[in-house]
XYZ file of C-alpha atoms in Angstrom:
596
model
C 95.738 -137.945 37.880
C 93.136 -135.505 36.519
C 89.348 -135.517 36.980
C 87.276 -133.657 34.415
C 83.696 -133.209 33.265
C 84.084 -134.977 29.942
C 82.271 -132.866 27.412
C 82.576 -129.343 28.835
C 85.515 -128.737 31.154
C 88.209 -130.080 28.824
C 87.963 -129.952 25.037
C 89.923 -132.417 22.876
C 92.349 -129.588 21.996
C 92.905 -128.639 25.657
C 93.364 -132.244 26.718
C 96.008 -132.756 23.994
C 97.949 -129.727 25.278
C 97.748 -130.899 28.906
C 98.869 -134.410 28.000
C 101.947 -133.044 26.271
C 102.907 -131.291 29.503
C 101.821 -134.072 31.929
C 103.215 -136.938 29.898
C 102.224 -139.699 32.343
C 98.848 -138.297 33.414
C 95.912 -140.577 34.203
C 92.468 -139.227 33.252
C 89.008 -140.003 34.663
C 86.014 -138.436 32.953
C 82.643 -137.870 34.666
C 79.520 -136.761 32.806
C 75.790 -137.242 32.654
C 75.782 -136.672 28.891
C 78.777 -138.305 27.161
C 79.478 -137.575 23.510
C 78.775 -140.495 21.139
C 79.477 -140.969 17.431
C 75.966 -139.722 16.617
C 76.660 -136.353 18.259
C 80.454 -136.331 18.105
C 82.819 -133.387 18.268
C 83.591 -131.638 14.992
C 86.365 -133.436 13.088
C 89.661 -131.617 13.668
C 92.646 -133.532 12.332
C 93.311 -136.623 14.441
C 91.646 -135.239 17.593
C 89.115 -137.532 19.341
C 85.443 -137.068 18.442
C 83.757 -139.018 21.240
C 84.042 -139.282 25.015
C 85.293 -142.862 24.723
C 88.008 -141.856 22.273
C 88.959 -139.004 24.591
C 88.984 -140.887 27.920
C 89.044 -144.578 27.095
C 86.645 -147.445 27.705
C 83.587 -146.866 29.906
C 84.214 -147.878 33.539
C 80.642 -147.568 34.822
C 77.325 -146.124 33.673
C 74.100 -145.111 35.377
C 71.615 -144.005 32.744
C 68.648 -141.679 32.924
C 66.395 -144.699 32.421
C 67.871 -146.347 35.507
C 67.538 -143.132 37.540
C 63.844 -142.862 36.615
C 63.307 -146.545 37.411
C 64.998 -146.104 40.820
C 62.767 -143.048 41.454
C 65.866 -140.898 41.916
C 64.409 -138.475 39.352
C 61.088 -138.073 37.559
C 60.207 -138.976 33.989
C 59.181 -136.380 31.396
C 55.999 -135.075 29.795
C 56.665 -133.488 26.406
C 54.548 -131.228 24.189
C 55.822 -130.191 20.760
C 53.817 -127.181 19.567
C 54.262 -124.674 16.737
C 54.162 -124.466 12.928
C 54.287 -127.920 11.355
C 55.394 -126.595 7.968
C 59.063 -127.586 7.609
C 59.662 -124.676 5.253
C 58.619 -122.081 7.845
C 61.016 -119.140 7.783
C 62.715 -118.716 11.151
C 61.890 -114.994 11.100
C 58.302 -116.028 11.962
C 59.541 -117.006 15.406
C 60.852 -113.494 16.064
C 57.494 -111.901 15.334
C 55.395 -110.487 18.167
C 52.424 -112.577 17.032
C 54.399 -115.781 17.614
C 55.716 -114.518 20.939
C 52.167 -113.747 22.087
C 51.064 -117.272 21.185
C 53.961 -118.659 23.263
C 53.133 -116.429 26.228
C 49.450 -117.305 25.966
C 50.401 -120.957 26.508
C 52.732 -120.070 29.380
C 50.431 -117.571 31.128
C 46.952 -118.944 30.421
C 47.299 -122.641 29.581
C 49.843 -123.807 32.150
C 47.776 -123.587 35.330
C 48.614 -127.151 36.362
C 52.215 -126.957 35.138
C 52.822 -124.172 37.653
C 50.824 -126.019 40.351
C 48.672 -122.921 40.869
C 45.949 -124.936 42.561
C 48.369 -125.493 45.464
C 48.132 -121.831 46.475
C 50.584 -119.020 47.144
C 54.101 -120.001 48.114
C 53.647 -123.606 46.987
C 53.451 -123.190 43.212
C 56.226 -124.263 40.837
C 58.601 -122.322 38.581
C 59.547 -122.448 34.913
C 62.358 -121.518 32.532
C 61.738 -119.978 29.108
C 64.785 -120.483 26.883
C 65.239 -118.706 23.537
C 67.972 -118.593 20.894
C 69.459 -115.123 21.492
C 69.834 -112.292 23.979
C 67.874 -109.970 21.676
C 64.841 -112.294 21.684
C 65.128 -112.826 25.445
C 64.951 -109.038 25.863
C 61.911 -108.826 23.566
C 60.141 -111.461 25.633
C 61.015 -109.604 28.836
C 59.596 -106.335 27.471
C 56.440 -108.044 26.185
C 55.849 -109.731 29.541
C 56.087 -106.340 31.214
C 53.521 -104.901 28.801
C 51.151 -107.831 29.424
C 51.475 -107.607 33.193
C 50.792 -103.861 33.076
C 47.764 -104.608 30.836
C 49.241 -102.594 27.953
C 49.019 -105.448 25.436
C 46.206 -107.251 23.637
C 47.123 -110.503 25.414
C 45.395 -110.647 28.795
C 45.930 -112.969 31.756
C 42.805 -115.047 32.376
C 40.692 -114.714 35.526
C 41.380 -118.284 36.630
C 45.091 -117.516 36.887
C 44.519 -114.104 38.528
C 42.321 -115.760 41.104
C 45.023 -118.297 41.987
C 48.042 -115.956 41.925
C 47.055 -112.275 41.644
C 50.698 -111.194 41.162
C 51.470 -113.761 38.427
C 53.779 -113.730 36.575
C 56.778 -112.711 38.654
C 59.675 -112.967 36.226
C 63.345 -112.185 35.682
C 65.954 -112.531 32.953
C 69.588 -113.585 32.894
C 72.173 -113.737 30.147
C 75.900 -113.202 29.569
C 76.966 -109.543 29.524
C 80.343 -109.189 27.782
C 82.518 -106.135 27.334
C 83.760 -107.528 24.020
C 80.433 -107.997 22.278
C 79.378 -105.425 19.710
C 75.970 -105.138 21.381
C 77.517 -105.079 24.850
C 76.474 -101.523 25.768
C 72.846 -102.149 24.749
C 72.816 -105.455 26.614
C 74.242 -103.850 29.739
C 71.703 -101.018 29.670
C 68.822 -103.444 29.203
C 70.174 -105.732 31.904
C 70.392 -102.804 34.330
C 66.732 -102.013 33.599
C 65.768 -105.617 34.393
C 67.966 -105.470 37.515
C 66.082 -102.343 38.605
C 62.818 -104.283 38.219
C 64.276 -107.176 40.230
C 65.526 -104.799 42.937
C 62.107 -103.194 43.217
C 60.412 -106.592 43.413
C 62.661 -108.015 46.127
C 64.270 -105.050 47.888
C 67.756 -105.791 46.530
C 70.302 -103.386 45.001
C 72.135 -105.219 42.214
C 74.092 -103.386 39.521
C 75.264 -104.682 36.167
C 78.861 -104.256 37.361
C 78.154 -106.926 39.982
C 76.166 -109.225 37.719
C 77.659 -112.350 39.304
C 76.085 -111.442 42.666
C 72.707 -111.056 40.953
C 73.085 -114.423 39.224
C 73.979 -116.089 42.526
C 70.910 -114.571 44.201
C 68.705 -115.555 41.264
C 69.962 -119.148 41.513
C 69.252 -119.251 45.257
C 65.808 -117.715 44.799
C 64.882 -120.273 42.166
C 66.279 -123.179 44.198
C 64.181 -122.189 47.274
C 66.461 -124.132 49.574
C 66.582 -121.269 52.081
C 63.560 -120.751 54.321
C 63.002 -117.138 53.265
C 62.320 -118.193 49.679
C 59.331 -120.269 50.765
C 57.347 -117.008 51.055
C 55.434 -116.001 47.916
C 56.771 -112.441 48.246
C 60.307 -113.791 47.658
C 59.546 -116.120 44.758
C 59.742 -116.016 40.972
C 57.509 -117.830 38.487
C 59.498 -117.545 35.255
C 63.099 -116.845 34.332
C 64.018 -116.039 30.714
C 67.387 -117.402 29.589
C 69.456 -118.124 26.511
C 71.910 -120.751 27.786
C 72.353 -119.927 31.482
C 70.699 -122.354 33.949
C 70.305 -125.070 31.295
C 73.157 -127.137 32.725
C 74.315 -127.905 36.245
C 71.487 -125.990 37.934
C 69.408 -127.698 40.628
C 65.992 -126.330 41.631
C 63.581 -129.109 42.666
C 60.587 -126.735 42.546
C 61.263 -125.957 38.867
C 58.686 -128.023 37.001
C 58.720 -126.867 33.383
C 61.022 -125.703 30.622
C 59.461 -123.807 27.721
C 61.723 -123.947 24.652
C 61.216 -121.350 21.919
C 64.223 -122.161 19.744
C 65.244 -124.760 17.185
C 66.098 -128.336 18.279
C 69.365 -128.559 20.188
C 72.038 -131.252 20.184
C 71.135 -134.494 22.023
C 73.346 -133.735 25.029
C 71.901 -130.213 25.255
C 68.343 -131.571 25.157
C 69.011 -133.986 28.024
C 70.817 -131.317 30.050
C 67.966 -128.821 29.571
C 65.228 -131.381 30.276
C 67.014 -132.463 33.444
C 66.462 -129.053 35.044
C 62.795 -130.043 35.411
C 62.729 -133.606 36.751
C 64.122 -133.246 40.270
C 62.007 -134.798 43.037
C 60.053 -132.189 44.995
C 56.600 -133.034 46.380
C 53.854 -135.597 45.812
C 52.066 -133.404 43.277
C 55.070 -133.003 41.016
C 54.947 -136.202 38.988
C 56.962 -135.330 35.867
C 59.464 -132.887 34.454
C 57.426 -130.962 31.882
C 58.737 -129.753 28.532
C 56.993 -127.600 25.928
C 58.627 -126.686 22.610
C 57.261 -124.026 20.230
C 59.274 -124.440 17.023
C 59.553 -127.165 14.373
C 57.429 -129.727 16.262
C 58.174 -132.734 14.032
C 61.918 -132.103 14.037
C 61.898 -131.466 17.787
C 59.995 -134.677 18.481
C 62.513 -136.607 16.400
C 65.445 -134.914 18.173
C 63.936 -135.639 21.610
C 63.298 -139.296 20.778
C 66.877 -139.589 19.499
C 68.329 -137.972 22.649
C 66.297 -140.161 25.006
C 67.266 -143.326 23.124
C 70.912 -142.303 23.049
C 71.137 -141.578 26.767
C 69.224 -144.644 27.874
C 71.687 -146.827 25.930
C 69.053 -147.990 23.491
C 66.658 -149.046 26.220
C 64.113 -151.800 25.934
C 61.208 -149.837 24.546
C 60.163 -148.301 27.864
C 58.723 -144.798 27.630
C 60.881 -142.104 29.223
C 58.760 -139.211 27.978
C 54.982 -139.254 27.723
C 53.142 -137.211 25.125
C 49.521 -136.046 24.999
C 48.224 -138.988 22.973
C 49.857 -141.515 25.345
C 48.240 -139.868 28.361
C 44.814 -139.602 26.700
C 44.915 -143.315 25.918
C 45.854 -144.205 29.496
C 43.146 -141.859 30.865
C 40.520 -143.518 28.675
C 41.501 -146.960 29.992
C 41.317 -145.717 33.614
C 37.810 -144.309 33.098
C 36.574 -147.552 31.534
C 38.011 -149.502 34.462
C 36.245 -147.300 37.042
C 32.954 -147.377 35.126
C 33.260 -151.155 34.823
C 33.409 -151.442 38.612
C 30.850 -148.731 39.456
C 29.097 -146.811 36.671
C 28.113 -144.000 39.058
C 29.945 -142.663 42.116
C 27.018 -143.501 44.403
C 27.303 -147.169 43.375
C 30.596 -147.385 45.330
C 28.684 -147.557 48.617
C 27.067 -150.837 47.506
C 30.362 -152.631 46.793
C 31.850 -155.368 48.964
C 34.991 -154.646 50.981
C 37.092 -156.537 48.449
C 35.586 -154.503 45.603
C 36.199 -151.289 47.522
C 39.885 -152.166 47.771
C 39.874 -152.593 44.000
C 38.183 -149.203 43.697
C 40.987 -147.578 45.724
C 43.603 -148.862 43.276
C 41.562 -148.036 40.172
C 40.697 -144.537 41.347
C 44.337 -143.762 42.099
C 45.183 -144.772 38.530
C 42.424 -142.481 37.270
C 43.592 -139.647 39.524
C 47.176 -140.077 38.287
C 46.139 -140.052 34.607
C 43.678 -137.160 35.024
C 46.332 -135.013 36.711
C 48.743 -135.691 33.841
C 46.111 -134.923 31.226
C 45.421 -131.555 32.875
C 49.131 -130.742 32.884
C 49.210 -130.467 29.077
C 48.503 -127.035 27.621
C 46.430 -128.840 24.960
C 43.968 -129.945 27.658
C 40.486 -128.415 27.627
C 37.631 -129.286 29.998
C 35.337 -129.712 26.986
C 37.244 -132.792 25.803
C 36.035 -134.740 28.857
C 32.691 -135.295 27.127
C 34.554 -137.457 24.582
C 35.389 -139.791 27.473
C 31.845 -139.655 28.928
C 33.346 -138.078 32.016
C 33.319 -134.706 33.799
C 35.114 -132.732 36.521
C 31.991 -133.021 38.711
C 31.987 -136.795 38.292
C 35.654 -136.906 39.278
C 34.905 -134.889 42.432
C 32.015 -137.235 43.316
C 34.287 -140.266 42.898
C 36.930 -138.459 44.984
C 34.395 -137.924 47.791
C 33.516 -141.635 47.703
C 37.231 -142.494 47.671
C 37.763 -140.531 50.900
C 34.791 -142.284 52.526
C 36.085 -145.700 51.446
C 39.562 -144.925 52.781
C 38.103 -144.015 56.181
C 36.037 -147.217 56.195
C 38.928 -149.491 55.218
C 41.240 -147.989 57.816
C 38.908 -148.905 60.684
C 39.848 -152.074 62.597
C 37.830 -155.109 61.569
C 37.772 -158.209 63.768
C 36.829 -160.369 60.817
C 39.644 -159.133 58.586
C 42.931 -158.009 60.060
C 44.873 -158.336 56.792
C 44.499 -154.805 55.410
C 46.648 -154.202 52.360
C 49.408 -151.575 52.437
C 47.743 -149.681 49.609
C 44.999 -148.623 52.024
C 47.353 -147.570 54.811
C 49.743 -145.333 52.882
C 49.630 -141.543 52.599
C 48.650 -141.189 48.944
C 47.240 -137.713 48.204
C 44.877 -137.088 45.317
C 46.768 -135.005 42.766
C 44.031 -134.179 40.233
C 41.763 -132.748 42.936
C 42.514 -129.081 42.539
C 39.622 -126.973 43.724
C 41.278 -123.609 44.131
C 41.299 -121.871 47.463
C 39.986 -118.365 46.842
C 42.791 -115.908 47.500
C 42.289 -112.993 49.937
C 44.421 -110.624 47.839
C 42.322 -111.429 44.783
C 39.112 -110.549 46.630
C 40.664 -107.243 47.732
C 41.741 -106.552 44.151
C 38.206 -107.177 42.853
C 36.646 -104.909 45.497
C 39.120 -102.157 44.660
C 38.337 -102.619 40.973
C 34.600 -102.239 41.589
C 35.119 -98.951 43.435
C 37.505 -97.599 40.815
C 35.113 -98.492 37.988
C 32.332 -96.574 39.781
C 34.592 -93.564 40.283
C 35.799 -93.484 36.667
C 32.429 -94.210 35.028
C 29.901 -92.296 37.090
C 27.848 -91.349 34.062
C 27.751 -94.885 32.677
C 27.389 -96.557 36.068
C 24.275 -98.653 36.713
C 23.012 -100.121 39.961
C 22.557 -103.507 38.285
C 26.236 -103.616 37.210
C 27.345 -102.769 40.736
C 25.040 -105.336 42.311
C 26.132 -108.077 39.909
C 29.808 -107.524 40.737
C 29.129 -107.374 44.475
C 27.115 -110.613 44.308
C 29.983 -112.313 42.463
C 32.440 -111.187 45.142
C 30.089 -112.349 47.919
C 30.092 -115.848 46.404
C 33.889 -115.839 46.460
C 33.879 -114.720 50.095
C 31.499 -117.589 50.927
C 34.030 -119.998 49.402
C 36.939 -118.252 51.153
C 35.084 -118.508 54.502
C 35.346 -122.299 54.403
C 39.078 -121.873 55.087
C 38.933 -118.768 57.289
C 35.535 -118.035 58.799
C 36.576 -115.015 60.876
C 38.178 -113.131 57.996
C 35.225 -114.149 55.827
C 32.824 -112.584 58.308
C 34.841 -109.359 58.266
C 34.839 -109.308 54.461
C 31.058 -109.684 54.436
C 30.803 -106.761 56.888
C 32.997 -104.628 54.644
C 31.009 -105.527 51.505
C 27.720 -104.707 53.258
C 29.105 -101.325 54.315
C 30.262 -100.637 50.734
C 26.763 -101.513 49.479
C 25.131 -99.166 51.997
C 27.525 -96.231 51.592
C 29.802 -96.662 48.585
C 30.513 -92.919 48.308
C 32.498 -93.182 51.548
C 34.892 -95.626 49.888
C 35.492 -93.832 46.584
C 39.162 -92.930 46.210
C 40.076 -95.094 49.205
C 42.390 -98.122 49.378
C 40.140 -101.005 50.416
C 43.083 -103.084 51.670
C 44.148 -100.308 54.046
C 40.599 -99.999 55.386
C 40.268 -103.746 55.891
C 43.648 -104.049 57.599
C 42.622 -101.236 59.959
C 39.443 -103.186 60.789
C 41.495 -106.314 61.387
C 44.062 -104.502 63.554
C 41.318 -102.911 65.664
C 39.765 -106.312 66.407
C 43.141 -107.861 67.252
C 44.065 -104.902 69.496
C 40.740 -105.120 71.316
C 41.196 -108.819 72.066
C 44.789 -108.227 73.208
C 43.593 -105.423 75.524
C 40.869 -107.630 77.006
C 43.327 -110.454 77.665
C 45.941 -108.070 79.095
C 43.458 -106.510 81.543
C 41.941 -109.847 82.574
C 45.304 -111.357 83.562
C 47.187 -108.215 84.662
C 49.880 -108.600 82.005
C 52.119 -106.210 80.100
C 50.326 -105.289 76.856
C 53.486 -105.238 74.724
C 54.425 -108.708 76.021
C 50.993 -110.051 75.035
C 51.149 -108.401 71.621
C 54.621 -109.800 70.944
C 53.492 -113.284 72.034
C 50.451 -113.122 69.750
C 52.451 -112.093 66.695
C 55.196 -114.637 67.477
C 52.996 -117.620 68.296
C 54.587 -120.914 67.200
C 54.063 -124.595 67.925
C 51.087 -123.982 70.190
C 52.634 -121.382 72.512
C 53.926 -117.780 72.604
C 57.628 -117.396 71.849
C 58.063 -115.178 74.958
C 56.290 -117.499 77.417
C 58.857 -116.950 80.202
C 58.644 -113.150 79.817
C 54.842 -113.235 80.121
C 55.084 -115.181 83.359
C 57.870 -113.032 84.771
C 56.144 -109.690 84.083
C 52.651 -110.749 85.171
C 51.385 -108.601 88.098
C 50.301 -111.515 90.240
C 50.072 -109.557 93.510
C 47.780 -106.964 91.926
C 45.723 -109.732 90.301
C 45.370 -111.587 93.617
C 44.293 -108.423 95.481
C 41.789 -107.329 92.832
C 40.075 -110.453 91.514
C 37.445 -112.336 93.466
C 38.476 -115.995 93.921
C 41.942 -115.609 92.365
C 43.931 -118.578 91.129
C 46.540 -119.654 93.639
C 49.451 -120.265 93.953
C 51.414 -118.210 91.375
C 52.729 -121.368 89.677
C 49.162 -122.426 88.866
C 48.361 -118.858 87.786
C 51.280 -118.912 85.341
C 50.177 -122.211 83.829
C 46.625 -120.878 83.484
C 47.558 -117.696 81.639
C 49.636 -119.657 79.093
C 46.799 -122.135 78.594
C 44.274 -119.313 78.218
C 46.632 -117.553 75.826
C 46.263 -120.486 73.423
C 42.678 -121.551 74.148
C 41.105 -118.105 74.387
C 43.163 -115.288 72.863
C 44.762 -117.152 69.963
C 41.542 -118.988 69.172
C 39.974 -115.564 68.562
C 42.766 -113.797 66.708
C 44.950 -116.443 65.055
C 42.774 -116.604 61.885
C 43.102 -112.806 61.610
C 46.900 -112.961 61.736
C 47.203 -115.259 58.697
């Protein structure tokens, strides 16, 4: 008996050879993308052309439509962009102008696709697939130029604010000794490996390319704890064919396809890299194509029909027009119930339950609309709606949820919809990033230093005021660090010459360390503890207590404490409990925000 992946592991020719050797063999074929007559193997004599001809009648099927229905995987959102002229010469797609337009979509119009509003370490990843190694290398080089600000295409401020180090990218392709361009490919791959090594502290060589590919796969999959840190993550990987089949990374949300339409089975395989379940915010696998949009749309529709066994007309992939239509209906429904957000407060309890359901529909549709690169805030006026109005409705939604969750003697039958843990997914007010603030401050100082003759006080003050507003927003999440940032900005205003040529991050971290050290010293002296034990406990504080709790108790100088302090805590057991409690309630309350 032989088990095989039907369309890849064993070709019709190979199977014929094996059957001649194993004359009584029994074959079972397993595949997610069987070959049908519509996309059959090339005709070669009397060899089979379909999976059924190769392996026999179908024993059991579980289609992509069924998997989406069972919520085992997500559905798809598809955008087909690019030149609509069918006679477009393919050389256009190898031009730097076209590549810039693709990267503009990826870098500046895919904020929601990457989940940037979720903050560092929680954003998603994407694959960019192209037709050849040469084009993959050109994209890699162009991305480097853009990131180093040596190209006309710039990354927008909104993206920089969310992820200052975006994009973090890598490339992978087959390096073969037998290819004519092998030496060039190996040299270029080693250069990209050097970049990867510098980014992540690794030491991969082209001779050990398989080890690099294994690490790249693990890094993209993020199934190990270390890859949950932003410093260890990638945003984009450029590929030709690698990673388009059999690769599982739930946090991969989008595939960007800059190549001609593929075969139906290849389309489904590639799309299926994106639709793994991950978190509540990831609602769809997202696909963007950049060539031959009409032909690609036709090929996608054909592939989805083919692999849902014809289906019953249900949509497996939503496009922009579908989502706009659904969004429009959701807005009309909300406005029909309450034309203004403040009107929600006047509704009956029954009407408020209706509002909960209607607003979730609106939230769902609004989040999907934003996920398309074609989305622009300005189009909201066409719907007589705005981001501010959404936020006002969202505030009322939260109030209503709190109200409906309170026990009510007159009505104990509260519907499940009110008690679940639904999170708003279109509500994406960005948390201002600390690193971005530091980068802006450094930029202000460098611009003063480089442009002393052209420098004006008004320019300086305008930039400082802008940064102060960001710090005010940042302070809502971390008041203590916000206060320190305001102190630093005030000092820069009063004596900017002192900071010229200095690294602002180093100065701030010194300020932060001094405050932490002072609080650790005060706590150490108050409780007669070992300073290194206290410092270790502070920096290794988890689940509401220091990791070295027993060491703190054991090394505490209780006898000296008892003989020195007026009205000491007694006995030692009570003293030990007190210092651990004070460690959390006093010391960590003061310094924990500074350790983040």
